[in-house]
Amino acid sequence: MLSFLCAALMVLYVPLPPEDHFSEFELIPEEDNYQNPPTGNDQQQHAEWFEEQLEADLKWSFALNGVLHAATSEFQDIVLLDTKRFGKALVIDGKLQSAERDEFIYHECLVHPALLLHDNPKTIFIMGGGEGSTARESLKHKDVEKVIMCDIDRMVVDFCREHLTENQEAFRDDKLHIVFNDAKAELEKTEEKFDVIVGDLPDPIEGGPCNDLYTKPFYEQVIKPHLKDNGIFVTQAGLAGILSHKDIFTSIYNTIKHVFKYVIAYTAHVPSYADSCGWVLASDEPLKLDVEQLNSRIQERIRGDLLYLDGASIVSSTVVNKMICTSLLKETQVLTGENVRFVYGHGLTKNAEE
């Protein structure tokens, strides 16, 4: 019975800033990683390393060519690194947000399934997404008429607009409207309804700026009233690997299930995260996962090529392994604001208090 439910679950419509800000990662000299000092060619390859604290007992690091730019806003620390393996990497509050060589996986998965499952998406509202990549993917859809990108942090947007060259065309597109505000406040003050609302927000962390935007009251009272009758909501939902999926992925999925009739959870591996990412897509209208229809819509609607997704990979991404499926089915927590989960680490708010 469990195997049947697992199969059905997903297809059932279903400078650098000041050192005291580097709370969750370090830049360390390469020789610190040698048991013996480097000699010969090793000395020529000397480099710094980016090191992110994923858990109390787990770190993830990769070698750097250098630090390209850094800034600190009133909300968070922002750093753009030049990494040897992943190219340019955007780091906020010590946590890797995206890397040049594989960010297309995350952003294609976040945007295209929702827009392709919608019959005729014209208007898109993006919560967060300050780096511009989510807007870039949304604007690939020929029939999209308006994309609103609402980010609380003007400095992040200006920083990315200046330094992330791959998104500069999207930032210049007349269809893109950039708003600097809290997404909740911005939605609450408008009567406009949207075909698709996209949550491209940082993970909920202690002291983070957007933790309330992962809660049942927010989904119920703000998101749902601002979707058109056939509207679709999609959000990034944290890491979704064997050891990480219970951090926030399953609880976000379960919370959204308490608000929308039809909910799909799906995952993909992103190398620069050293893990799989999870997304949750939802609507009050049935969601049809059909490979041929998805491929047809990709050909008809999208300018250029997708690097990662096609119809088959969209459908297959909704099939998760038995362990994760079981966790999704058994999850009971509903995020309410008082009842919360955080990923490891904390934001600038907590730093400032300390």
Tab-separated table of C-alpha atoms in Angstrom:
chain	number	residue	atom	x	y	z
A	1	MET	CA	0.000	0.000	0.000
A	2	LEU	CA	2.810	2.399	0.880
A	3	SER	CA	4.476	1.810	-2.496
A	4	PHE	CA	1.232	2.679	-4.255
A	5	LEU	CA	0.823	5.839	-2.203
A	6	CYS	CA	4.404	6.877	-2.898
A	7	ALA	CA	3.858	6.507	-6.618
A	8	ALA	CA	0.577	8.376	-6.478
A	9	LEU	CA	1.632	11.110	-4.090
A	10	MET	CA	3.477	13.192	-6.660
A	11	VAL	CA	1.271	12.654	-9.682
A	12	LEU	CA	-2.064	13.067	-7.989
A	13	TYR	CA	-2.880	16.557	-9.150
A	14	VAL	CA	-0.970	16.227	-6.731
A	15	PRO	CA	35.588	44.030	0.486
A	16	LEU	CA	34.593	41.291	2.381
A	17	PRO	CA	32.157	42.399	5.055
A	18	PRO	CA	33.673	42.739	8.531
A	19	GLU	CA	34.929	39.418	9.837
A	20	ASP	CA	32.293	39.290	12.559
A	21	HIS	CA	29.621	38.960	9.850
A	22	PHE	CA	31.094	35.712	8.517
A	23	SER	CA	29.182	33.693	11.071
A	24	GLU	CA	28.579	30.597	8.980
A	25	PHE	CA	31.523	30.344	6.594
A	26	GLU	CA	35.211	31.063	6.430
A	27	LEU	CA	37.832	31.799	3.816
A	28	ILE	CA	40.774	29.592	4.628
A	29	PRO	CA	44.225	29.311	2.993
A	30	GLU	CA	44.722	26.145	0.991
A	31	GLU	CA	47.842	25.128	2.928
A	32	ASP	CA	45.686	24.709	6.030
A	33	ASN	CA	44.224	21.653	4.282
A	34	TYR	CA	47.603	19.958	3.854
A	35	GLN	CA	49.111	17.764	6.501
A	36	ASN	CA	52.490	18.957	5.155
A	37	PRO	CA	53.303	22.356	3.631
A	38	PRO	CA	52.891	22.456	-0.183
A	39	THR	CA	55.964	22.279	-2.362
A	40	GLY	CA	56.739	22.563	-6.076
A	41	ASN	CA	53.586	22.767	-8.218
A	42	ASP	CA	51.449	22.804	-5.078
A	43	GLN	CA	52.810	26.224	-4.207
A	44	GLN	CA	51.770	27.557	-7.631
A	45	GLN	CA	48.237	26.297	-6.987
A	46	HIS	CA	47.933	27.991	-3.604
A	47	ALA	CA	44.424	29.391	-3.141
A	48	GLU	CA	41.823	30.357	-0.609
A	49	TRP	CA	38.814	28.178	0.050
A	50	PHE	CA	35.173	29.002	0.677
A	51	GLU	CA	33.865	27.002	3.622
A	52	GLU	CA	30.186	26.861	4.552
A	53	GLN	CA	28.979	25.348	7.803
A	54	LEU	CA	26.095	23.134	6.677
A	55	GLU	CA	25.500	21.571	10.079
A	56	ALA	CA	27.236	21.668	13.437
A	57	ASP	CA	29.343	18.688	12.342
A	58	LEU	CA	29.429	19.191	8.561
A	59	LYS	CA	31.215	21.665	6.296
A	60	TRP	CA	31.279	22.090	2.516
A	61	SER	CA	34.166	23.865	0.837
A	62	PHE	CA	35.639	24.612	-2.555
A	63	ALA	CA	38.675	26.463	-3.854
A	64	LEU	CA	38.507	30.103	-4.889
A	65	ASN	CA	40.170	32.204	-7.503
A	66	GLY	CA	39.174	35.162	-5.378
A	67	VAL	CA	36.428	37.325	-3.909
A	68	LEU	CA	34.894	39.500	-6.629
A	69	HIS	CA	32.613	41.781	-4.638
A	70	ALA	CA	31.102	42.043	-1.174
A	71	ALA	CA	28.608	44.260	0.618
A	72	THR	CA	26.436	44.366	3.727
A	73	SER	CA	22.841	45.628	3.600
A	74	GLU	CA	20.541	46.277	6.513
A	75	PHE	CA	19.176	42.765	6.041
A	76	GLN	CA	22.048	40.479	5.074
A	77	ASP	CA	25.645	39.996	3.976
A	78	ILE	CA	26.210	39.643	0.223
A	79	VAL	CA	29.349	38.171	-1.340
A	80	LEU	CA	30.176	37.220	-4.924
A	81	LEU	CA	32.931	34.623	-5.120
A	82	ASP	CA	34.941	33.386	-8.086
A	83	THR	CA	35.208	29.654	-7.492
A	84	LYS	CA	37.430	27.255	-9.386
A	85	ARG	CA	34.798	24.542	-9.904
A	86	PHE	CA	31.456	26.355	-10.030
A	87	GLY	CA	32.339	29.773	-11.479
A	88	LYS	CA	30.784	32.849	-9.892
A	89	ALA	CA	28.878	32.021	-6.705
A	90	LEU	CA	26.448	34.262	-4.829
A	91	VAL	CA	26.607	33.879	-1.038
A	92	ILE	CA	24.118	35.545	1.320
A	93	ASP	CA	24.504	35.394	5.093
A	94	GLY	CA	27.239	32.825	4.624
A	95	LYS	CA	24.996	30.458	2.658
A	96	LEU	CA	25.483	29.624	-0.989
A	97	GLN	CA	22.495	30.841	-3.017
A	98	SER	CA	23.530	29.918	-6.533
A	99	ALA	CA	26.576	29.150	-8.640
A	100	GLU	CA	27.153	30.084	-12.255
A	101	ARG	CA	27.722	26.591	-13.648
A	102	ASP	CA	24.650	24.868	-12.244
A	103	GLU	CA	22.160	27.564	-11.171
A	104	PHE	CA	20.104	26.723	-14.273
A	105	ILE	CA	19.017	23.477	-12.573
A	106	TYR	CA	17.501	25.269	-9.587
A	107	HIS	CA	15.916	28.110	-11.557
A	108	GLU	CA	14.501	25.981	-14.375
A	109	CYS	CA	12.943	23.657	-11.800
A	110	LEU	CA	11.527	26.549	-9.801
A	111	VAL	CA	9.907	28.326	-12.752
A	112	HIS	CA	9.066	26.121	-15.702
A	113	PRO	CA	6.964	23.305	-14.230
A	114	ALA	CA	4.483	25.828	-12.814
A	115	LEU	CA	4.311	27.928	-15.980
A	116	LEU	CA	4.041	24.873	-18.211
A	117	LEU	CA	1.298	23.265	-16.124
A	118	HIS	CA	-0.698	26.498	-16.337
A	119	ASP	CA	-2.837	26.724	-19.480
A	120	ASN	CA	-1.961	30.333	-20.300
A	121	PRO	CA	0.256	32.174	-17.810
A	122	LYS	CA	0.350	35.929	-18.434
A	123	THR	CA	1.198	37.487	-15.084
A	124	ILE	CA	3.879	36.304	-12.655
A	125	PHE	CA	4.672	37.545	-9.156
A	126	ILE	CA	8.103	36.575	-7.789
A	127	MET	CA	8.714	36.778	-4.063
A	128	GLY	CA	12.417	37.410	-3.622
A	129	GLY	CA	14.549	36.401	-6.577
A	130	GLY	CA	16.779	39.458	-6.311
A	131	GLU	CA	19.587	37.943	-8.378
A	132	GLY	CA	17.310	38.019	-11.428
A	133	SER	CA	17.577	34.382	-12.503
A	134	THR	CA	13.948	33.537	-11.697
A	135	ALA	CA	12.811	36.548	-13.705
A	136	ARG	CA	15.121	35.482	-16.548
A	137	GLU	CA	13.508	32.033	-16.732
A	138	SER	CA	9.975	33.470	-16.481
A	139	LEU	CA	10.648	35.870	-19.333
A	140	LYS	CA	11.619	32.984	-21.619
A	141	HIS	CA	7.879	32.285	-21.944
A	142	LYS	CA	6.714	34.139	-25.045
A	143	ASP	CA	3.178	34.843	-23.830
A	144	VAL	CA	4.103	36.191	-20.400
A	145	GLU	CA	3.070	39.844	-20.313
A	146	LYS	CA	4.159	40.982	-16.868
A	147	VAL	CA	6.643	39.792	-14.256
A	148	ILE	CA	6.784	41.507	-10.884
A	149	MET	CA	9.914	40.768	-8.864
A	150	CYS	CA	9.445	41.836	-5.252
A	151	ASP	CA	12.583	41.752	-3.121
A	152	ILE	CA	12.998	43.336	0.287
A	153	ASP	CA	16.663	44.122	-0.216
A	154	ARG	CA	17.472	46.794	-2.810
A	155	MET	CA	21.183	46.218	-2.285
A	156	VAL	CA	20.938	42.565	-3.334
A	157	VAL	CA	19.120	43.523	-6.528
A	158	ASP	CA	21.529	46.350	-7.380
A	159	PHE	CA	24.492	44.131	-6.522
A	160	CYS	CA	23.294	41.320	-8.792
A	161	ARG	CA	22.187	43.632	-11.588
A	162	GLU	CA	25.702	45.062	-11.688
A	163	HIS	CA	27.760	41.924	-11.228
A	164	LEU	CA	25.752	38.973	-12.639
A	165	THR	CA	26.148	39.593	-16.352
A	166	GLU	CA	24.064	36.564	-17.375
A	167	ASN	CA	20.906	38.257	-16.034
A	168	GLN	CA	21.419	41.752	-17.384
A	169	GLU	CA	19.138	41.187	-20.378
A	170	ALA	CA	16.330	40.145	-18.045
A	171	PHE	CA	16.867	43.225	-15.881
A	172	ARG	CA	16.482	45.399	-19.016
A	173	ASP	CA	13.268	43.702	-20.176
A	174	ASP	CA	10.265	46.061	-20.203
A	175	LYS	CA	8.029	43.252	-18.948
A	176	LEU	CA	9.954	43.089	-15.670
A	177	HIS	CA	8.744	45.346	-12.873
A	178	ILE	CA	10.985	45.474	-9.805
A	179	VAL	CA	9.498	46.360	-6.426
A	180	PHE	CA	11.494	46.844	-3.230
A	181	ASN	CA	9.272	45.734	-0.400
A	182	ASP	CA	8.400	42.855	1.864
A	183	ALA	CA	6.494	40.419	-0.364
A	184	LYS	CA	3.713	40.000	2.193
A	185	ALA	CA	3.190	43.751	2.491
A	186	GLU	CA	3.303	44.207	-1.279
A	187	LEU	CA	0.700	41.536	-1.937
A	188	GLU	CA	-1.545	42.768	0.853
A	189	LYS	CA	-1.736	46.274	-0.583
A	190	THR	CA	-2.675	45.211	-4.126
A	191	GLU	CA	-5.946	43.866	-5.464
A	192	GLU	CA	-4.210	42.351	-8.491
A	193	LYS	CA	-4.380	38.600	-8.957
A	194	PHE	CA	-1.727	36.554	-10.729
A	195	ASP	CA	-1.563	33.431	-12.845
A	196	VAL	CA	1.555	32.186	-11.044
A	197	ILE	CA	3.185	33.241	-7.770
A	198	VAL	CA	6.765	32.056	-7.268
A	199	GLY	CA	8.517	31.845	-3.900
A	200	ASP	CA	12.242	32.319	-4.486
A	201	LEU	CA	13.088	33.143	-0.898
A	202	PRO	CA	16.018	32.235	1.337
A	203	ASP	CA	15.500	29.228	3.573
A	204	PRO	CA	13.909	30.028	6.931
A	205	ILE	CA	16.762	30.609	9.379
A	206	GLU	CA	16.810	31.965	12.880
A	207	GLY	CA	16.738	35.754	12.566
A	208	GLY	CA	16.048	35.566	8.820
A	209	PRO	CA	13.963	38.236	7.055
A	210	CYS	CA	11.294	36.029	5.473
A	211	ASN	CA	10.459	33.209	7.876
A	212	ASP	CA	6.760	34.144	8.044
A	213	LEU	CA	6.498	33.618	4.294
A	214	TYR	CA	6.619	29.844	4.797
A	215	THR	CA	3.595	29.618	7.081
A	216	LYS	CA	-0.004	28.443	6.709
A	217	PRO	CA	-1.486	31.867	7.576
A	218	PHE	CA	0.591	33.489	4.840
A	219	TYR	CA	-0.310	30.887	2.220
A	220	GLU	CA	-3.973	30.983	3.236
A	221	GLN	CA	-4.509	34.703	3.773
A	222	VAL	CA	-2.074	36.264	1.306
A	223	ILE	CA	-0.977	33.861	-1.440
A	224	LYS	CA	-4.266	32.151	-2.209
A	225	PRO	CA	-6.395	35.330	-2.461
A	226	HIS	CA	-3.911	36.759	-4.979
A	227	LEU	CA	-4.060	33.822	-7.373
A	228	LYS	CA	-6.549	33.741	-10.220
A	229	ASP	CA	-9.065	30.892	-10.219
A	230	ASN	CA	-6.714	28.595	-12.122
A	231	GLY	CA	-3.581	30.050	-10.547
A	232	ILE	CA	-0.528	28.093	-9.450
A	233	PHE	CA	1.785	28.704	-6.517
A	234	VAL	CA	5.315	27.290	-6.415
A	235	THR	CA	8.036	27.724	-3.826
A	236	GLN	CA	11.535	26.516	-3.206
A	237	ALA	CA	11.377	24.277	-0.155
A	238	GLY	CA	14.934	23.728	0.993
A	239	LEU	CA	17.190	20.731	0.658
A	240	ALA	CA	15.550	17.396	-0.068
A	241	GLY	CA	18.236	14.761	0.216
A	242	ILE	CA	18.211	11.550	2.219
A	243	LEU	CA	19.678	13.255	5.287
A	244	SER	CA	18.256	16.753	4.790
A	245	HIS	CA	14.659	16.399	3.642
A	246	LYS	CA	13.174	16.535	7.148
A	247	ASP	CA	14.770	19.905	7.900
A	248	ILE	CA	12.066	21.966	6.167
A	249	PHE	CA	11.068	20.214	2.917
A	250	THR	CA	8.472	17.867	4.391
A	251	SER	CA	6.957	20.486	6.690
A	252	ILE	CA	6.617	23.051	3.880
A	253	TYR	CA	4.940	20.378	1.749
A	254	ASN	CA	2.555	19.422	4.539
A	255	THR	CA	1.750	23.059	5.306
A	256	ILE	CA	0.845	23.779	1.698
A	257	LYS	CA	-1.278	20.602	1.596
A	258	HIS	CA	-3.448	22.181	4.297
A	259	VAL	CA	-4.157	25.175	2.044
A	260	PHE	CA	-4.440	23.898	-1.551
A	261	LYS	CA	-6.365	20.972	-3.027
A	262	TYR	CA	-3.670	19.705	-5.376
A	263	VAL	CA	-0.019	19.655	-4.338
A	264	ILE	CA	3.109	18.270	-6.013
A	265	ALA	CA	6.519	17.917	-4.384
A	266	TYR	CA	9.536	17.413	-6.644
A	267	THR	CA	13.322	17.345	-6.376
A	268	ALA	CA	16.554	17.636	-8.358
A	269	HIS	CA	20.225	17.322	-7.500
A	270	VAL	CA	22.241	20.554	-7.630
A	271	PRO	CA	26.002	19.831	-7.495
A	272	SER	CA	27.067	23.127	-5.901
A	273	TYR	CA	24.715	22.434	-2.982
A	274	ALA	CA	26.149	18.924	-2.552
A	275	ASP	CA	22.546	17.789	-2.161
A	276	SER	CA	19.131	17.629	-3.776
A	277	CYS	CA	16.801	20.627	-3.723
A	278	GLY	CA	13.062	20.458	-3.202
A	279	TRP	CA	10.162	22.483	-4.567
A	280	VAL	CA	6.439	22.420	-3.853
A	281	LEU	CA	3.831	23.355	-6.442
A	282	ALA	CA	0.135	23.810	-5.668
A	283	SER	CA	-3.233	24.830	-7.078
A	284	ASP	CA	-6.930	24.459	-6.462
A	285	GLU	CA	-7.298	23.212	-10.034
A	286	PRO	CA	-6.130	19.745	-11.141
A	287	LEU	CA	-2.508	19.563	-12.307
A	288	LYS	CA	-1.911	17.299	-15.296
A	289	LEU	CA	1.553	15.768	-15.578
A	290	ASP	CA	1.715	14.606	-19.190
A	291	VAL	CA	5.085	14.219	-20.917
A	292	GLU	CA	3.833	14.861	-24.451
A	293	GLN	CA	1.827	17.911	-23.458
A	294	LEU	CA	4.750	19.362	-21.510
A	295	ASN	CA	7.131	18.828	-24.436
A	296	SER	CA	4.639	20.436	-26.790
A	297	ARG	CA	4.284	23.474	-24.534
A	298	ILE	CA	8.061	23.800	-24.211
A	299	GLN	CA	8.354	23.939	-28.008
A	300	GLU	CA	5.463	26.356	-28.448
A	301	ARG	CA	5.985	28.713	-25.530
A	302	ILE	CA	9.664	29.016	-24.675
A	303	ARG	CA	12.297	31.093	-26.417
A	304	GLY	CA	15.539	29.204	-26.825
A	305	ASP	CA	16.410	25.910	-25.196
A	306	LEU	CA	16.097	24.660	-21.657
A	307	LEU	CA	19.349	23.148	-20.453
A	308	TYR	CA	17.947	20.782	-17.835
A	309	LEU	CA	14.225	20.166	-18.209
A	310	ASP	CA	12.027	18.451	-20.737
A	311	GLY	CA	8.642	16.805	-20.303
A	312	ALA	CA	10.041	13.496	-19.092
A	313	SER	CA	12.404	15.063	-16.549
A	314	ILE	CA	9.622	17.247	-15.137
A	315	VAL	CA	7.435	14.203	-14.573
A	316	SER	CA	10.280	12.067	-13.232
A	317	SER	CA	11.306	14.781	-10.758
A	318	THR	CA	8.007	14.188	-8.939
A	319	VAL	CA	8.949	10.564	-8.217
A	320	VAL	CA	10.967	10.489	-5.012
A	321	ASN	CA	12.605	7.565	-3.260
A	322	LYS	CA	10.789	5.489	-0.670
A	323	MET	CA	12.394	7.171	2.355
A	324	ILE	CA	11.468	10.700	1.295
A	325	CYS	CA	8.029	9.604	0.134
A	326	THR	CA	7.360	8.010	3.506
A	327	SER	CA	8.477	11.173	5.298
A	328	LEU	CA	6.177	13.314	3.148
A	329	LEU	CA	3.240	11.031	3.878
A	330	LYS	CA	3.921	10.911	7.612
A	331	GLU	CA	4.776	14.586	8.160
A	332	THR	CA	2.361	16.205	10.637
A	333	GLN	CA	3.872	19.618	11.305
A	334	VAL	CA	2.073	22.637	9.912
A	335	LEU	CA	4.150	25.816	9.990
A	336	THR	CA	2.224	28.606	11.664
A	337	GLY	CA	4.809	31.176	12.733
A	338	GLU	CA	4.699	29.981	16.326
A	339	ASN	CA	5.396	26.434	15.214
A	340	VAL	CA	8.513	26.793	13.036
A	341	ARG	CA	11.506	24.955	11.664
A	342	PHE	CA	14.818	26.513	10.692
A	343	VAL	CA	17.745	25.315	8.657
A	344	TYR	CA	21.157	25.475	10.299
A	345	GLY	CA	22.598	28.972	10.802
A	346	HIS	CA	21.192	32.395	11.498
A	347	GLY	CA	20.810	35.731	9.752
A	348	LEU	CA	22.123	39.230	10.267
A	349	THR	CA	19.310	40.102	12.633
A	350	LYS	CA	20.670	37.687	15.206
A	351	ASN	CA	24.217	38.852	14.527
A	352	ALA	CA	23.183	42.413	15.250
A	353	GLU	CA	21.583	41.389	18.519
A	354	GLU	CA	24.763	39.646	19.586
